[in-house]
Amino acid sequence: MVEIQESSFGSITVRGRRYNHDVWILADGSVEERKGGYHMFLEAEVQTLIKKGTEVIVVGTGTSGCVEIDPSAEQLARARGIEIVCDITPRAVEEYNRLTSKGKKVAAAFHVTC
């Protein structure tokens, strides 16, 4: 289980390592730098995150919720039977930790600034 210890404006700490950029966390626990539309969660990101048996995708939309969800991204996830949970990053981190502690296969995209 991957645990996010902290998120603050401009950074997120996953398994004791601090990242000063947006991240993806795949369902297998690997962490990658988030690439794509920084203020838009895109369909291409869903395609990256649905690998490895993902059941839920958590999207952290930034500390003030600046990231929007592209409707095609949401449609693709739902078509694959994957739930998408979106919230400001601090609350999305809490939800990610709650879901993973219950054994869910969770992937995530976190925007760490605005």
mmCIF file of C-alpha atoms in Angstrom:
data_model
loop_
_atom_site.group_PDB
_atom_site.id
_atom_site.type_symbol
_atom_site.label_atom_id
_atom_site.label_comp_id
_atom_site.label_asym_id
_atom_site.label_seq_id
_atom_site.Cartn_x
_atom_site.Cartn_y
_atom_site.Cartn_z
ATOM 1 C CA MET A 1 0.000 0.000 0.000
ATOM 2 C CA VAL A 2 1.269 3.446 -0.943
ATOM 3 C CA GLU A 3 0.674 6.182 1.600
ATOM 4 C CA ILE A 4 0.831 9.895 0.987
ATOM 5 C CA GLN A 5 2.269 11.482 4.105
ATOM 6 C CA GLU A 6 1.794 15.132 3.222
ATOM 7 C CA SER A 7 0.692 17.596 0.597
ATOM 8 C CA SER A 8 1.213 21.320 0.667
ATOM 9 C CA PHE A 9 1.283 24.069 -1.920
ATOM 10 C CA GLY A 10 3.982 23.041 -4.399
ATOM 11 C CA SER A 11 4.807 19.564 -3.092
ATOM 12 C CA ILE A 12 3.540 16.126 -2.156
ATOM 13 C CA THR A 13 5.313 13.468 -0.066
ATOM 14 C CA VAL A 14 4.763 9.841 -1.086
ATOM 15 C CA ARG A 15 6.448 6.979 0.819
ATOM 16 C CA GLY A 16 8.828 9.471 2.427
ATOM 17 C CA ARG A 17 9.951 11.060 -0.844
ATOM 18 C CA ARG A 18 9.046 14.673 -1.541
ATOM 19 C CA TYR A 19 8.009 15.649 -5.079
ATOM 20 C CA ASN A 20 7.984 19.320 -6.062
ATOM 21 C CA HIS A 21 5.820 18.763 -9.136
ATOM 22 C CA ASP A 22 2.492 17.213 -10.101
ATOM 23 C CA VAL A 23 2.477 13.417 -9.889
ATOM 24 C CA TRP A 24 0.665 10.350 -11.071
ATOM 25 C CA ILE A 25 0.505 7.384 -8.718
ATOM 26 C CA LEU A 26 -0.273 4.177 -10.589
ATOM 27 C CA ALA A 27 -2.282 1.337 -9.050
ATOM 28 C CA ASP A 28 0.936 -0.682 -8.659
ATOM 29 C CA GLY A 29 2.340 2.070 -6.397
ATOM 30 C CA SER A 30 4.817 3.565 -8.833
ATOM 31 C CA VAL A 31 5.071 7.362 -8.883
ATOM 32 C CA GLU A 32 5.668 9.348 -12.069
ATOM 33 C CA GLU A 33 5.813 13.016 -12.949
ATOM 34 C CA ARG A 34 2.417 14.086 -14.251
ATOM 35 C CA LYS A 35 2.559 15.093 -17.883
ATOM 36 C CA GLY A 36 -0.188 16.676 -19.888
ATOM 37 C CA GLY A 37 -2.615 19.505 -19.383
ATOM 38 C CA TYR A 38 -1.737 20.857 -15.968
ATOM 39 C CA HIS A 39 -5.047 22.685 -15.525
ATOM 40 C CA MET A 40 -7.074 20.028 -17.338
ATOM 41 C CA PHE A 41 -7.276 16.323 -16.475
ATOM 42 C CA LEU A 42 -7.213 14.697 -19.909
ATOM 43 C CA GLU A 43 -8.436 11.458 -21.481
ATOM 44 C CA ALA A 44 -4.792 10.521 -22.174
ATOM 45 C CA GLU A 45 -4.166 10.592 -18.420
ATOM 46 C CA VAL A 46 -6.996 8.135 -17.845
ATOM 47 C CA GLN A 47 -5.382 5.845 -20.429
ATOM 48 C CA THR A 48 -2.138 5.993 -18.424
ATOM 49 C CA LEU A 49 -3.835 5.474 -15.062
ATOM 50 C CA ILE A 50 -6.199 2.604 -15.936
ATOM 51 C CA LYS A 51 -3.371 0.125 -16.330
ATOM 52 C CA LYS A 52 -2.518 -2.368 -13.592
ATOM 53 C CA GLY A 53 -6.118 -3.189 -12.620
ATOM 54 C CA THR A 54 -7.214 0.247 -11.427
ATOM 55 C CA GLU A 55 -10.605 0.338 -9.671
ATOM 56 C CA VAL A 56 -10.699 4.033 -8.722
ATOM 57 C CA ILE A 57 -8.945 7.150 -10.028
ATOM 58 C CA VAL A 58 -8.492 10.004 -7.559
ATOM 59 C CA VAL A 59 -7.830 13.446 -9.036
ATOM 60 C CA GLY A 60 -6.420 16.202 -6.841
ATOM 61 C CA THR A 61 -7.461 19.425 -8.535
ATOM 62 C CA GLY A 62 -4.984 21.710 -6.731
ATOM 63 C CA THR A 63 -5.136 23.613 -3.464
ATOM 64 C CA SER A 64 -7.871 25.877 -4.837
ATOM 65 C CA GLY A 65 -9.374 23.487 -7.378
ATOM 66 C CA CYS A 66 -7.982 24.987 -10.594
ATOM 67 C CA VAL A 67 -7.825 21.688 -12.517
ATOM 68 C CA GLU A 68 -10.892 20.872 -14.601
ATOM 69 C CA ILE A 69 -11.886 17.380 -15.708
ATOM 70 C CA ASP A 70 -12.211 16.878 -19.464
ATOM 71 C CA PRO A 71 -15.625 15.229 -20.008
ATOM 72 C CA SER A 72 -14.028 12.667 -22.350
ATOM 73 C CA ALA A 73 -11.693 11.612 -19.513
ATOM 74 C CA GLU A 74 -14.623 10.971 -17.222
ATOM 75 C CA GLN A 75 -16.522 9.139 -19.976
ATOM 76 C CA LEU A 76 -13.577 6.828 -20.693
ATOM 77 C CA ALA A 77 -13.146 5.912 -17.031
ATOM 78 C CA ARG A 78 -16.838 5.189 -16.574
ATOM 79 C CA ALA A 79 -16.956 3.164 -19.792
ATOM 80 C CA ARG A 80 -14.221 0.972 -18.275
ATOM 81 C CA GLY A 81 -16.099 0.646 -14.981
ATOM 82 C CA ILE A 82 -13.646 2.845 -13.091
ATOM 83 C CA GLU A 83 -14.889 5.378 -10.578
ATOM 84 C CA ILE A 84 -13.385 8.894 -10.661
ATOM 85 C CA VAL A 85 -13.177 10.898 -7.433
ATOM 86 C CA CYS A 86 -12.235 14.587 -7.807
ATOM 87 C CA ASP A 87 -11.587 17.099 -5.054
ATOM 88 C CA ILE A 88 -9.107 19.752 -4.026
ATOM 89 C CA THR A 89 -5.732 18.119 -3.482
ATOM 90 C CA PRO A 90 -5.711 18.100 0.355
ATOM 91 C CA ARG A 91 -9.058 16.262 0.474
ATOM 92 C CA ALA A 92 -8.142 14.058 -2.504
ATOM 93 C CA VAL A 93 -5.017 12.928 -0.608
ATOM 94 C CA GLU A 94 -7.187 11.932 2.365
ATOM 95 C CA GLU A 95 -9.531 9.995 0.069
ATOM 96 C CA TYR A 96 -6.617 8.287 -1.689
ATOM 97 C CA ASN A 97 -5.189 7.134 1.656
ATOM 98 C CA ARG A 98 -8.629 5.970 2.846
ATOM 99 C CA LEU A 99 -9.278 3.932 -0.307
ATOM 100 C CA THR A 100 -5.827 2.324 -0.409
ATOM 101 C CA SER A 101 -6.073 1.413 3.280
ATOM 102 C CA LYS A 102 -9.228 -0.543 2.373
ATOM 103 C CA GLY A 103 -7.291 -2.500 -0.251
ATOM 104 C CA LYS A 104 -8.718 -0.747 -3.317
ATOM 105 C CA LYS A 105 -6.534 -0.557 -6.441
ATOM 106 C CA VAL A 106 -6.272 3.207 -6.729
ATOM 107 C CA ALA A 107 -4.459 5.356 -9.267
ATOM 108 C CA ALA A 108 -4.203 9.117 -8.882
ATOM 109 C CA ALA A 109 -3.228 12.399 -10.460
ATOM 110 C CA PHE A 110 -2.329 15.228 -8.101
ATOM 111 C CA HIS A 111 -1.897 18.896 -9.021
ATOM 112 C CA VAL A 112 0.225 20.400 -6.237
ATOM 113 C CA THR A 113 -0.180 24.125 -6.837
ATOM 114 C CA CYS A 114 -3.216 26.322 -7.500
#
